[in-house]
Amino acid sequence: MESITIKDVARICGVGVSTVSRAINNHPDINPETKEMIMQVIKENHYVPNNSARNLKRSDARAIAILIKGISNPFFNSMIKVFEEEIQKKKYTLVLQHVDEWQDETEVALELEKEKRLRGIVFLGGFASHSEDQLKKIPVPFVLSTVSLLGEEYKNDYSFVSVNDVEESFRMTDYLIRQGHEKIAILCSSENDVSIGALRLAGYKKALESHRIPVEESRIRHMDPEVDTYSIKSGYKLTRELLDEGVDCTAIFALSDSMAIGAVRALIDAGKKVPEDISVAGFDGTEMAAYYNPAITTIRQPAEIMAKETIKLLFDSIKKKTKVQQLIFDGELVPGESVKKRK
Amino acid sequence: MESITIKDVARICGVGVSTVSRAINNHPDINPETKEMIMQVIKENHYVPNNSARNLKRSDARAIAILIKGISNPFFNSMIKVFEEEIQKKKYTLVLQHVDEWQDETEVALELEKEKRLRGIVFLGGFASHSEDQLKKIPVPFVLSTVSLLGEEYKNDYSFVSVNDVEESFRMTDYLIRQGHEKIAILCSSENDVSIGALRLAGYKKALESHRIPVEESRIRHMDPEVDTYSIKSGYKLTRELLDEGVDCTAIFALSDSMAIGAVRALIDAGKKVPEDISVAGFDGTEMAAYYNPAITTIRQPAEIMAKETIKLLFDSIKKKTKVQQLIFDGELVPGESVKKRK
DNA sequence: TTGTATGCGTTATCAG
DNA sequence: CTGATAACGCATACAA
């Protein structure tokens, strides 16, 4: 039960602790033979260095943390792989950290930065835009990824990369309208979401207005905050309500692919055909949307590129090459089989 | 940039460090007034304790780690929530740790145990059953969850909870046969998988044999190990090959729901109808399978119960109440819309 | 109830 | 190239 420490290894080898330390850290100033001997003893005795002690002492950890809010979000999956690759490429260590829905990501960041001596942080998802002054306390460079901060006041304070939520939402809505749909319901996140949910809703409204179509409040459906927002279930539930209330619409625009899938299933269960009776569109461009039946017409976010640029931005900050920057990407409308041209 | 430490807080408050320590750790022996004063100073100066230092010193961390191999596996999602709840209920802290596909989970466990002074560990997924003697080195109780160790020799060495893979696979295959299918293709994991993939394949073979149906090797499809096994993509790819090679079959049994979905999509893309032309069945009972169109006929694993029992088992071990135990659960065949009775 | 001193396991800074 | 030794930031036994 009792663990072996670096001292024990030193004693067994008949050397000083600093020599052992040099061996395990690939320090240059060490005799290859002694090093080999030490490594041998380490293997034999199953010595594992204590990371807490290391982090405590070390000043240079070369570690980047990614804080993920909403681990079940399939959209993040493709990004995480890229993060891993890019960070490894820079010879940095990656710390993947979950943040629960109810947790404050800045608090987690603060703790983790101390614990692991981070060089930089990526916030993936989340950010209800409260906790704005909390961000100021973070002592290392960070980038908000997949997050749009509302309001001009943040414009030059923080780095973030995101898709152009308003424009892409506009694009999809406009597309639906050009396909002959005027009565378009929209499935949103919770009512008090001021982040991407609000932006996408704004794009929807903007598109309707540009076509002089009145915005009908009964077609705007918000999810209760307690239910996992953007999930399949919420898409199903909201569509169910839509049908039960007899809201008149020929198309449903869901603000995530997962919600779109839930919507399609709800329609099928109600005996409707997609897209013959009602068209459905999503947002994100996930793998699931492409493989669904019917394939979901959606907006593809350039996830891999966004992830890559997030890391580039972060390292620019770390190397002090640049000041804060905002990168806003265009998406791409991917036609599937879930939207039909009317008349 | 320079961080504030407990000493600084003590100095500012005009008290000793131990008093500050007592304040932040809810120690009973402390004057409520001084405590409040200290907490006030802490808030004002944004003091955050260093976890590395804490872990280093602390002997009792009351922490449980869950090591997850294959974070994108949607089947694990429902389990993680339960883990969080159950562990919190016991007033323990949960450490969620990803393990990359190429990483050795026992190595990660060993490191983490030292770093965080863990009381127990749950291994979720993974375990190619190599690294068996590595398990012996782990100095705290642990439970393998969703893992079946092949071979009688492990029978009494390690605790694990899993579904009865052989029997459930048998159940599904038997069901397909009773629905009039004889030519049943099976989509497996990689050829050298000796874990659940091998068990489920065994169940398939057993069912065929019990009905005196010859096992046709061309209907057994293995995925290359380099592709994400059990994924939608691999289901698609394997089905594609099946079709391209003109393998004769009336049903496809995929060893995961994700693969089943990929299979359905591949069939649709090839102009086939599911289940009219070919039936498809999955395994796991994920949310996605239920919401797919057609809903996937699958084996539901009692994920929540399994998660709960995993924790119970772990705490029994921690409290030394029990020796190692194996818990093997029955699944449930959930009929969907993807399997059709023939003739 | 509070303060002081010690050590947790490592790495970094020195002399040798 | 190597070996003492001083931090790192905190919790705790012990003394007050």
XYZ file of C-alpha atoms (C1' of nucleotides) in Angstrom:
718
model
C 0.000 0.000 0.000
C 2.759 2.412 0.920
C 3.995 4.222 -2.145
C 7.577 4.478 -3.158
C 9.008 7.967 -3.575
C 11.895 9.533 -5.377
C 13.946 9.292 -2.209
C 13.515 5.552 -2.091
C 14.630 5.278 -5.675
C 17.659 7.410 -4.917
C 18.556 5.275 -1.958
C 18.192 2.036 -3.885
C 20.331 3.387 -6.692
C 22.876 4.854 -4.329
C 22.571 8.290 -5.905
C 21.124 11.639 -4.933
C 17.525 12.569 -5.503
C 18.424 15.249 -7.981
C 20.067 12.672 -10.188
C 16.902 10.628 -10.181
C 14.950 13.741 -10.980
C 17.228 14.406 -13.913
C 16.732 10.904 -15.167
C 12.956 11.016 -15.217
C 12.828 14.482 -16.715
C 15.217 13.820 -19.597
C 17.629 16.346 -18.311
C 20.725 16.699 -20.503
C 23.309 16.862 -17.735
C 23.389 13.219 -16.778
C 25.528 10.245 -17.507
C 23.653 7.934 -19.863
C 24.719 4.904 -17.874
C 23.509 6.162 -14.522
C 20.348 7.255 -16.194
C 19.736 3.821 -17.612
C 20.457 2.226 -14.293
C 18.001 4.512 -12.568
C 15.308 3.898 -15.141
C 15.799 0.208 -14.624
C 15.256 0.488 -10.896
C 12.207 2.656 -11.503
C 10.639 0.033 -13.738
C 11.386 -2.763 -11.356
C 9.920 -0.998 -8.383
C 6.955 0.504 -10.191
C 7.846 3.984 -9.170
C 5.363 6.605 -10.351
C 6.146 10.262 -9.730
C 3.573 12.230 -7.806
C 2.053 14.833 -10.073
C 0.831 17.007 -7.264
C 4.339 17.438 -5.974
C 5.610 18.074 -9.475
C 3.033 20.698 -10.249
C 3.655 22.339 -6.949
C 7.322 22.808 -7.594
C 7.427 23.171 -11.320
C 7.249 26.572 -12.882
C 7.138 25.363 -16.442
C 4.389 22.845 -17.012
C 3.733 23.517 -20.680
C 0.118 22.578 -20.219
C -3.027 23.810 -21.921
C -6.457 23.085 -20.523
C -9.675 22.717 -22.440
C -12.761 23.302 -20.329
C -15.767 21.698 -21.922
C -19.267 22.626 -20.966
C -21.699 20.056 -22.255
C -19.628 16.992 -22.866
C -22.519 15.158 -24.468
C -22.686 17.744 -27.223
C -21.742 15.721 -30.298
C -20.600 18.851 -32.031
C -17.608 19.110 -29.719
C -16.409 15.617 -30.482
C -14.822 16.510 -33.771
C -13.141 19.527 -32.237
C -11.537 17.693 -29.356
C -9.529 15.471 -31.644
C -8.092 18.514 -33.347
C -7.258 20.131 -30.035
C -5.339 17.057 -29.015
C -3.356 16.971 -32.219
C -2.532 20.645 -32.348
C -1.474 20.857 -28.740
C 0.675 17.793 -29.019
C 2.257 19.257 -32.108
C 3.441 22.174 -29.988
C 4.880 19.768 -27.428
C 2.403 20.862 -24.846
C 0.336 18.731 -22.557
C -3.433 18.763 -22.817
C -5.686 18.757 -19.789
C -9.272 17.950 -20.660
C -11.666 19.146 -18.016
C -15.421 18.774 -17.815
C -17.504 21.553 -16.470
C -20.924 20.704 -15.215
C -23.880 22.677 -16.422
C -24.331 24.296 -13.034
C -20.659 25.069 -12.488
C -19.029 28.409 -13.152
C -16.357 27.775 -15.745
C -14.252 30.691 -14.596
C -14.060 29.263 -11.096
C -12.928 25.949 -12.472
C -10.391 27.720 -14.631
C -8.951 29.637 -11.708
C -8.515 26.507 -9.644
C -7.076 24.497 -12.453
C -4.630 27.161 -13.433
C -3.109 27.076 -9.976
C -3.176 23.349 -9.684
C -1.592 22.600 -13.030
C 0.343 25.787 -13.725
C -1.413 26.205 -17.030
C 0.022 28.258 -19.825
C -3.321 28.788 -21.498
C -6.988 27.863 -21.446
C -9.664 27.143 -24.013
C -13.289 27.492 -23.009
C -15.415 25.273 -25.166
C -19.108 26.077 -25.081
C -20.966 27.617 -22.212
C -20.709 31.218 -21.114
C -24.025 32.686 -20.288
C -22.104 35.978 -20.504
C -22.580 36.646 -16.836
C -19.304 36.141 -14.990
C -17.792 38.642 -17.354
C -15.602 40.334 -14.800
C -14.589 36.913 -13.556
C -12.731 36.548 -16.808
C -10.463 39.407 -15.867
C -9.102 37.412 -12.964
C -7.736 34.666 -15.136
C -3.980 35.178 -15.109
C -3.112 33.273 -18.282
C -4.126 33.710 -21.919
C -7.423 32.133 -22.899
C -9.695 31.803 -25.884
C -13.442 31.358 -25.946
C -14.295 28.780 -28.561
C -17.754 28.270 -30.024
C -18.909 31.180 -27.961
C -20.204 34.495 -29.106
C -20.169 37.272 -26.608
C -23.075 39.596 -27.100
C -22.547 43.288 -26.891
C -20.002 45.628 -28.335
C -18.382 46.184 -24.975
C -16.576 42.861 -25.135
C -15.482 43.450 -28.639
C -11.881 44.155 -27.833
C -11.493 42.571 -24.457
C -11.449 38.867 -25.129
C -10.376 36.485 -27.821
C -12.968 34.156 -29.208
C -13.715 32.113 -32.266
C -17.183 31.233 -33.371
C -19.404 30.874 -36.342
C -21.355 33.880 -37.450
C -24.491 32.787 -35.672
C -26.730 35.599 -36.782
C -25.764 35.374 -40.430
C -25.892 31.597 -40.611
C -29.250 31.494 -38.945
C -30.345 34.145 -41.395
C -29.004 32.026 -44.218
C -31.005 28.982 -43.209
C -34.199 30.906 -42.601
C -33.790 32.738 -45.876
C -33.255 29.396 -47.608
C -36.431 28.005 -46.108
C -38.345 31.055 -47.227
C -36.992 30.731 -50.746
C -38.118 27.129 -50.688
C -41.601 28.498 -50.335
C -42.002 28.363 -46.572
C -43.499 31.297 -44.747
C -44.809 29.721 -41.610
C -41.557 28.659 -40.022
C -41.429 27.572 -36.412
C -38.142 27.843 -34.561
C -36.941 25.636 -31.695
C -34.683 27.611 -29.382
C -32.747 27.134 -26.200
C -34.038 28.557 -22.961
C -35.662 31.951 -22.931
C -32.945 33.636 -20.932
C -30.100 32.433 -23.095
C -28.177 35.480 -24.228
C -25.467 33.540 -25.993
C -25.602 31.760 -29.334
C -29.251 30.891 -28.839
C -30.193 34.548 -28.833
C -28.005 35.294 -31.835
C -29.530 32.556 -33.914
C -32.990 33.653 -32.983
C -32.049 37.146 -34.074
C -30.932 35.826 -37.454
C -34.253 34.083 -37.875
C -36.192 37.240 -37.135
C -33.994 39.274 -39.408
C -34.638 36.906 -42.310
C -38.385 36.989 -41.814
C -38.359 40.748 -41.686
C -36.251 41.059 -44.789
C -38.965 39.143 -46.591
C -41.687 41.166 -44.909
C -43.040 38.129 -43.137
C -44.454 38.947 -39.726
C -42.820 37.297 -36.752
C -45.373 35.116 -35.039
C -44.547 34.585 -31.357
C -46.405 31.268 -31.158
C -43.912 29.833 -33.616
C -40.967 30.679 -31.392
C -40.538 27.862 -28.918
C -38.227 28.029 -25.929
C -37.018 25.130 -23.868
C -37.232 25.098 -20.092
C -33.747 25.666 -18.776
C -33.855 22.576 -16.576
C -34.040 20.209 -19.519
C -30.833 19.531 -21.372
C -31.047 22.261 -23.944
C -30.140 21.584 -27.568
C -30.804 17.893 -26.946
C -32.840 15.379 -28.905
C -35.353 15.224 -26.116
C -35.984 18.931 -26.074
C -36.455 18.932 -29.852
C -38.998 16.189 -29.456
C -40.800 17.889 -26.619
C -41.030 21.282 -28.265
C -42.317 19.813 -31.500
C -44.841 17.834 -29.565
C -46.119 21.006 -27.977
C -46.223 22.680 -31.352
C -48.446 19.943 -32.691
C -50.618 19.736 -29.618
C -51.294 23.431 -29.738
C -52.080 23.165 -33.412
C -49.596 25.844 -34.390
C -49.731 26.316 -38.120
C -46.368 25.864 -39.835
C -44.839 24.209 -42.872
C -41.259 24.160 -41.650
C -39.396 23.817 -38.372
C -35.969 25.322 -37.844
C -34.186 23.713 -34.905
C -31.162 25.483 -33.468
C -29.181 22.264 -33.242
C -29.035 19.037 -35.206
C -30.003 17.070 -32.141
C -33.151 19.106 -31.726
C -33.897 18.653 -35.422
C -33.711 14.904 -35.028
C -36.030 15.032 -32.060
C -38.380 17.165 -34.126
C -38.439 14.738 -37.042
C -39.175 11.850 -34.743
C -42.003 13.745 -33.069
C -43.509 14.485 -36.469
C -43.231 10.875 -37.568
C -44.829 9.730 -34.333
C -47.680 12.122 -35.030
C -48.200 10.556 -38.419
C -46.613 13.383 -40.397
C -44.134 12.875 -43.165
C -40.835 14.723 -43.390
C -40.356 16.612 -45.620
C -43.602 16.010 -47.483
C -45.854 17.398 -44.768
C -43.400 19.477 -42.812
C -39.806 20.419 -43.513
C -37.160 20.364 -40.788
C -33.786 22.097 -40.674
C -30.983 21.880 -38.133
C -27.789 23.665 -37.186
C -24.205 22.455 -36.550
C -23.457 19.951 -39.265
C -22.889 16.941 -37.043
C -22.262 13.428 -38.217
C -25.605 12.316 -36.870
C -27.486 14.779 -39.020
C -25.846 13.419 -42.151
C -26.667 9.832 -41.271
C -30.209 10.449 -40.142
C -33.121 9.409 -42.284
C -34.035 11.750 -43.825
C -30.617 13.414 -43.810
C -31.036 16.714 -41.999
C -30.620 19.929 -43.962
C -28.307 21.906 -41.754
C -25.681 24.592 -41.367
C -22.239 23.108 -41.135
C -19.888 24.851 -38.773
C -16.271 24.405 -39.821
C -15.466 22.618 -36.581
C -11.985 21.375 -37.429
C -10.850 24.732 -38.752
C -12.334 26.539 -35.809
C -10.527 24.229 -33.421
C -7.251 24.735 -35.235
C -7.624 28.487 -35.214
C -8.552 28.459 -31.556
C -5.220 26.873 -30.735
C -3.349 29.172 -33.057
C -4.948 32.166 -31.425
C -4.113 30.849 -27.992
C -0.459 30.306 -28.812
C -0.233 33.717 -30.367
C -1.430 35.108 -27.075
C 0.987 32.960 -25.123
C 3.880 34.070 -27.270
C 2.651 37.630 -26.947
C 2.593 37.922 -30.682
C -0.829 39.435 -30.791
C -3.419 41.180 -28.797
C -6.889 39.781 -28.374
C -8.638 38.819 -31.553
C -12.039 37.668 -32.628
C -12.396 35.136 -35.390
C -15.846 34.702 -36.837
C -16.330 32.008 -39.416
C -18.852 31.472 -42.123
C -20.818 28.261 -42.094
C -22.109 26.332 -45.019
C -25.643 25.309 -45.820
C -25.683 21.580 -46.376
C -28.865 20.493 -48.123
C -30.191 17.185 -46.873
C -33.465 15.437 -47.450
C -35.483 17.031 -44.709
C -36.538 20.190 -46.526
C -38.896 20.263 -49.463
C -39.673 23.028 -51.901
C -43.295 24.059 -51.641
C -45.565 24.438 -54.657
C 0.244 37.752 -12.232
C 1.721 36.641 -8.955
C -0.701 34.475 -7.076
C -1.749 35.047 -3.539
C -1.174 32.225 -1.073
C -2.570 31.181 2.242
C 0.272 32.996 3.954
C -0.696 36.271 2.373
C -4.254 35.805 3.513
C -3.023 35.061 7.025
C -0.853 38.140 7.040
C -3.630 40.376 5.754
C -6.014 39.032 8.349
C -3.443 39.205 11.090
C -3.925 35.560 11.994
C -1.987 32.348 11.610
C -2.088 30.187 8.537
C -3.723 27.335 10.365
C -6.647 29.568 11.216
C -7.086 30.382 7.564
C -6.820 26.709 6.760
C -9.522 25.968 9.283
C -11.732 28.588 7.764
C -11.581 27.270 4.233
C -11.962 23.665 5.310
C -15.003 24.205 7.509
C -13.149 23.077 10.517
C -15.265 23.099 13.686
C -12.703 24.595 16.052
C -12.852 28.164 14.932
C -14.490 31.332 16.052
C -17.354 32.134 13.684
C -16.385 35.784 13.636
C -12.775 35.249 12.665
C -13.922 32.758 10.109
C -16.277 35.236 8.520
C -13.599 37.892 8.518
C -11.178 35.537 6.827
C -13.705 34.478 4.216
C -14.325 38.119 3.491
C -10.648 38.794 2.868
C -10.457 35.696 0.702
C -13.282 36.912 -1.488
C -11.867 40.383 -1.798
C -8.438 39.194 -2.788
C -9.616 36.373 -5.004
C -7.651 33.818 -3.125
C -7.908 30.322 -4.603
C -6.255 27.437 -2.755
C -3.732 25.435 -4.703
C -5.046 21.934 -5.222
C -1.662 20.443 -5.854
C -0.459 21.534 -2.462
C -3.646 20.280 -0.868
C -3.443 16.895 -2.476
C 0.169 16.594 -1.565
C -0.504 17.141 2.079
C -3.857 15.531 2.430
C -4.185 11.895 3.280
C -7.945 11.826 3.043
C -9.223 13.253 -0.197
C -12.497 11.334 -0.390
C -12.211 11.251 -4.155
C -13.328 8.674 -6.673
C -12.079 8.730 -10.239
C -13.907 7.506 -13.301
C -11.605 6.697 -16.189
C -13.520 6.750 -19.435
C -12.187 5.159 -22.559
C -14.102 6.363 -25.564
C -15.744 9.560 -24.474
C -17.710 9.848 -27.683
C -19.530 6.634 -26.881
C -23.101 7.820 -26.401
C -23.836 4.815 -24.270
C -21.647 6.184 -21.488
C -23.490 9.487 -21.342
C -26.400 8.165 -19.371
C -24.088 6.395 -16.971
C -21.963 9.396 -16.156
C -24.889 11.329 -14.772
C -25.635 8.497 -12.382
C -22.020 8.278 -11.301
C -22.060 11.950 -10.447
C -25.214 11.648 -8.406
C -24.237 8.540 -6.517
C -20.774 9.753 -5.651
C -22.057 13.093 -4.517
C -24.598 11.308 -2.388
C -21.743 9.673 -0.515
C -20.096 13.051 -0.004
C -17.220 12.092 -2.206
C -15.613 14.091 -4.950
C -15.710 12.846 -8.508
C -12.742 13.099 -10.833
C -13.694 12.489 -14.442
C -10.728 11.485 -16.520
C -10.530 10.746 -20.212
C -8.310 8.035 -21.464
C -7.240 8.150 -25.057
C -7.682 5.111 -27.212
C -3.938 4.540 -27.369
C -3.316 5.114 -23.664
C -2.973 2.387 -21.076
C -5.733 2.971 -18.578
C -3.832 1.327 -15.757
C -0.945 3.747 -16.203
C -3.317 6.647 -16.029
C -4.914 5.151 -12.956
C -1.608 4.753 -11.180
C -0.619 8.338 -11.810
C -3.968 9.735 -10.886
C -4.155 7.767 -7.701
C -0.954 9.347 -6.459
C -1.842 12.776 -7.661
C -5.319 12.921 -6.193
C -5.068 10.416 -3.359
C -8.007 8.498 -4.713
C -10.103 6.208 -2.571
C -11.371 4.216 -5.505
C -11.483 3.965 -9.267
C -14.060 3.030 -11.886
C -12.855 1.930 -15.285
C -15.515 2.641 -17.857
C -15.043 0.838 -21.151
C -11.774 -0.237 -22.644
C -9.670 -3.093 -21.384
C -8.276 -5.157 -24.171
C -7.593 -7.612 -21.343
C -3.866 -7.267 -21.797
C -2.352 -5.268 -18.943
C -3.907 -7.755 -16.615
C -1.025 -7.862 -14.194
C -0.922 -4.082 -14.298
C -4.187 -4.181 -12.434
C -2.486 -5.813 -9.495
C -0.397 -2.711 -8.952
C -3.360 -0.484 -8.350
C -3.319 0.209 -4.628
C -6.962 1.203 -4.181
C -10.242 -0.605 -4.788
C -11.544 -0.465 -8.323
C -14.405 -1.756 -10.432
C -14.464 -2.499 -14.128
C -17.709 -1.227 -15.544
C -19.159 -2.246 -18.887
C -16.252 -4.592 -19.265
C -16.270 -8.327 -19.454
C -13.041 -10.066 -18.767
C -12.732 -13.201 -20.794
C -11.384 -16.305 -19.220
C -12.125 -18.094 -16.020
C -8.831 -17.075 -14.506
C -10.070 -13.571 -13.764
C -13.266 -14.861 -12.347
C -12.398 -14.168 -8.770
C -9.669 -11.601 -9.054
C -11.458 -8.424 -10.057
C -14.799 -6.769 -9.580
C -16.724 -5.860 -12.662
C -20.246 -5.169 -13.777
C -21.441 -5.753 -17.272
C -24.313 -6.990 -19.307
C -24.395 -10.658 -20.195
C -22.956 -10.069 -23.619
C -23.087 -13.625 -24.843
C -26.652 -14.204 -23.743
C -27.977 -10.888 -24.978
C -26.326 -11.322 -28.325
C -27.822 -14.778 -28.413
C -31.203 -13.310 -27.577
C -31.095 -10.859 -30.446
C -29.847 -13.388 -32.966
C -32.414 -15.883 -31.819
C -35.082 -13.215 -32.179
C -34.003 -12.476 -35.728
C -34.093 -16.154 -36.573
C -37.571 -16.487 -35.129
C -38.596 -13.562 -37.289
C -37.731 -15.741 -40.243
C -34.169 -14.605 -40.894
C -31.494 -17.183 -41.581
C -28.946 -15.222 -43.510
C -27.853 -12.808 -40.818
C -24.752 -10.700 -41.270
C -22.998 -9.391 -38.168
C -20.977 -6.187 -37.860
C -18.232 -6.605 -35.287
C -15.410 -4.647 -33.778
C -11.856 -5.350 -34.796
C -10.759 -8.915 -35.351
C -8.399 -9.033 -32.407
C -10.902 -7.699 -29.896
C -11.108 -10.206 -27.073
C -13.475 -8.163 -24.962
C -17.200 -7.581 -25.395
C -16.892 -7.765 -29.172
C -15.732 -11.364 -28.977
C -18.429 -12.259 -26.472
C -21.205 -10.860 -28.605
C -19.880 -12.631 -31.640
C -19.882 -15.836 -29.635
C -23.522 -15.306 -28.742
C -24.375 -14.849 -32.393
C -22.658 -18.079 -33.344
C -24.270 -19.935 -30.498
C -27.721 -18.851 -31.627
C -27.123 -19.907 -35.201
C -25.847 -23.248 -34.073
C -28.766 -23.820 -31.771
C -30.992 -23.449 -34.802
C -28.717 -25.611 -36.925
C -27.909 -22.731 -39.210
C -24.374 -22.902 -40.559
C -22.073 -20.012 -39.664
C -21.041 -18.315 -42.889
C -17.727 -16.495 -42.501
C -18.480 -13.991 -45.258
C -21.331 -12.651 -43.137
C -19.035 -11.876 -40.229
C -17.542 -8.466 -40.825
C -14.713 -7.021 -38.766
C -13.665 -3.424 -38.619
C -10.065 -2.345 -39.071
C -8.756 -1.408 -35.663
C -7.599 1.999 -36.841
C -11.106 3.219 -37.521
C -13.148 4.250 -34.549
C -14.760 0.959 -33.750
C -18.459 0.773 -32.852
C -18.982 4.104 -34.622
C -21.562 5.176 -37.167
C -18.862 5.390 -39.808
C -17.693 1.849 -39.320
C -21.261 0.578 -39.496
C -21.655 2.413 -42.765
C -18.388 1.174 -44.180
C -18.921 -2.458 -43.270
C -22.412 -2.490 -44.722
C -21.104 -0.891 -47.845
C -18.591 -3.694 -48.240
C -21.289 -6.221 -47.594
C -23.338 -4.801 -50.445
C -20.408 -4.365 -52.783
C -19.386 -7.956 -52.332
C -22.936 -9.049 -52.899
C -23.117 -10.995 -49.672
C -26.523 -12.583 -49.416
C -28.383 -11.668 -46.246
C -31.825 -10.606 -45.079
C -30.781 -9.110 -41.778
C -27.828 -7.265 -40.305
C -26.966 -7.436 -36.632
C -24.696 -4.572 -35.589
C -22.884 -4.835 -32.274
C -23.700 -1.250 -31.366
C -26.544 1.133 -32.061
C -24.198 3.546 -33.761
C -23.096 0.865 -36.189
C -26.729 -0.054 -36.783
C -27.504 3.513 -37.748
C -24.574 3.577 -40.124
C -25.830 0.334 -41.581
C -29.333 1.644 -42.175
C -28.001 4.716 -43.883
C -25.757 2.641 -46.118
C -28.727 0.503 -47.103
C -30.871 3.527 -47.849
C -28.085 5.052 -49.922
C -27.938 1.810 -51.883
C -31.636 2.052 -52.609
C -32.704 -0.616 -50.143
C -35.557 -0.236 -47.732
C -35.320 -0.969 -44.050
C -36.884 -3.188 -42.861
C -38.745 -4.185 -46.026
C -35.675 -5.320 -47.941
C -33.245 -5.877 -45.117
C -33.727 -5.841 -41.372
C -31.241 -4.189 -39.043
C -30.691 -4.685 -35.320
C -28.405 -2.901 -32.865
C -27.074 -3.263 -29.357
C -26.937 -0.904 -26.344
C -30.306 0.795 -26.222
C -29.110 4.360 -26.699
C -31.322 7.389 -27.055
C -30.274 7.785 -30.672
C -31.528 4.333 -31.582
C -34.956 5.127 -30.208
C -35.195 8.387 -32.111
C -33.839 7.091 -35.375
C -36.096 6.506 -38.335
C -36.827 3.672 -38.405
C -36.398 3.196 -34.661
C -33.669 0.619 -34.205
C -34.569 -2.746 -32.723
C -31.933 -3.187 -30.069
C -30.817 -4.710 -26.804
C -31.155 -2.275 -23.980
C -28.448 -2.423 -21.376
C -29.695 -1.238 -17.998
C -27.192 1.584 -17.984
C -28.492 3.490 -14.985
C -28.769 0.413 -12.827
C -25.362 -0.784 -13.899
C -23.864 2.567 -13.000
C -25.550 2.547 -9.625
C -24.370 -0.953 -8.868
C -20.873 -0.106 -9.973
C -20.682 2.569 -7.326
C -22.253 0.373 -4.727
C -19.725 -2.334 -5.454
C -16.893 0.150 -5.256
C -17.970 1.488 -1.905
C -18.410 -2.008 -0.578
C -14.805 -2.616 -1.504
C -13.683 0.627 0.054
C -15.497 -0.167 3.257
C -14.063 -3.662 3.123
C -17.517 -5.050 3.395
C -17.034 -7.481 0.582
C -14.513 -9.257 -1.483
C -14.418 -8.881 -5.236
C -17.681 -9.512 -6.990
C -18.936 -9.817 -10.510
C -22.318 -8.461 -11.420
C -23.728 -9.546 -14.740
C -26.993 -8.031 -15.834
C -29.648 -9.120 -18.209
C -30.551 -6.807 -21.036
C -33.886 -6.300 -22.658
C -34.848 -6.683 -26.263
C -36.523 -3.490 -27.375
C -38.432 -3.982 -30.612
C -38.191 -1.015 -32.931
C -39.166 -0.576 -36.544
C -36.022 -1.825 -38.166
C -36.760 -5.548 -38.114
C -39.478 -7.197 -40.158
C -40.924 -10.661 -39.914
C -40.260 -12.601 -43.062
C -42.882 -14.531 -45.046
C -9.869 29.032 20.075
C -5.398 30.142 17.918
C -0.417 30.180 16.258
C 4.138 27.687 15.155
C 6.609 24.293 13.123
C 7.091 20.299 10.344
C 6.660 17.553 6.277
C 4.067 15.963 1.944
C 7.284 14.555 -2.927
C 9.402 17.199 -6.349
C 12.282 20.356 -8.834
C 15.664 24.124 -8.915
C 19.779 26.297 -7.172
C 23.609 25.948 -5.840
C 28.230 24.187 -4.680
C 31.315 20.377 -5.404
C 28.294 15.267 -14.238
C 26.522 14.880 -9.262
C 24.657 15.696 -4.469
C 22.883 18.563 -0.597
C 19.392 21.729 0.413
C 15.939 25.169 -0.059
C 11.625 26.180 -1.653
C 6.627 25.105 -3.675
C 1.564 25.938 -0.795
C -0.879 23.754 2.268
C -2.741 20.792 6.459
C -1.953 19.131 10.865
C 0.073 17.754 15.352
C 1.396 20.181 19.007
C 2.023 23.881 21.958
C 0.033 28.025 23.862
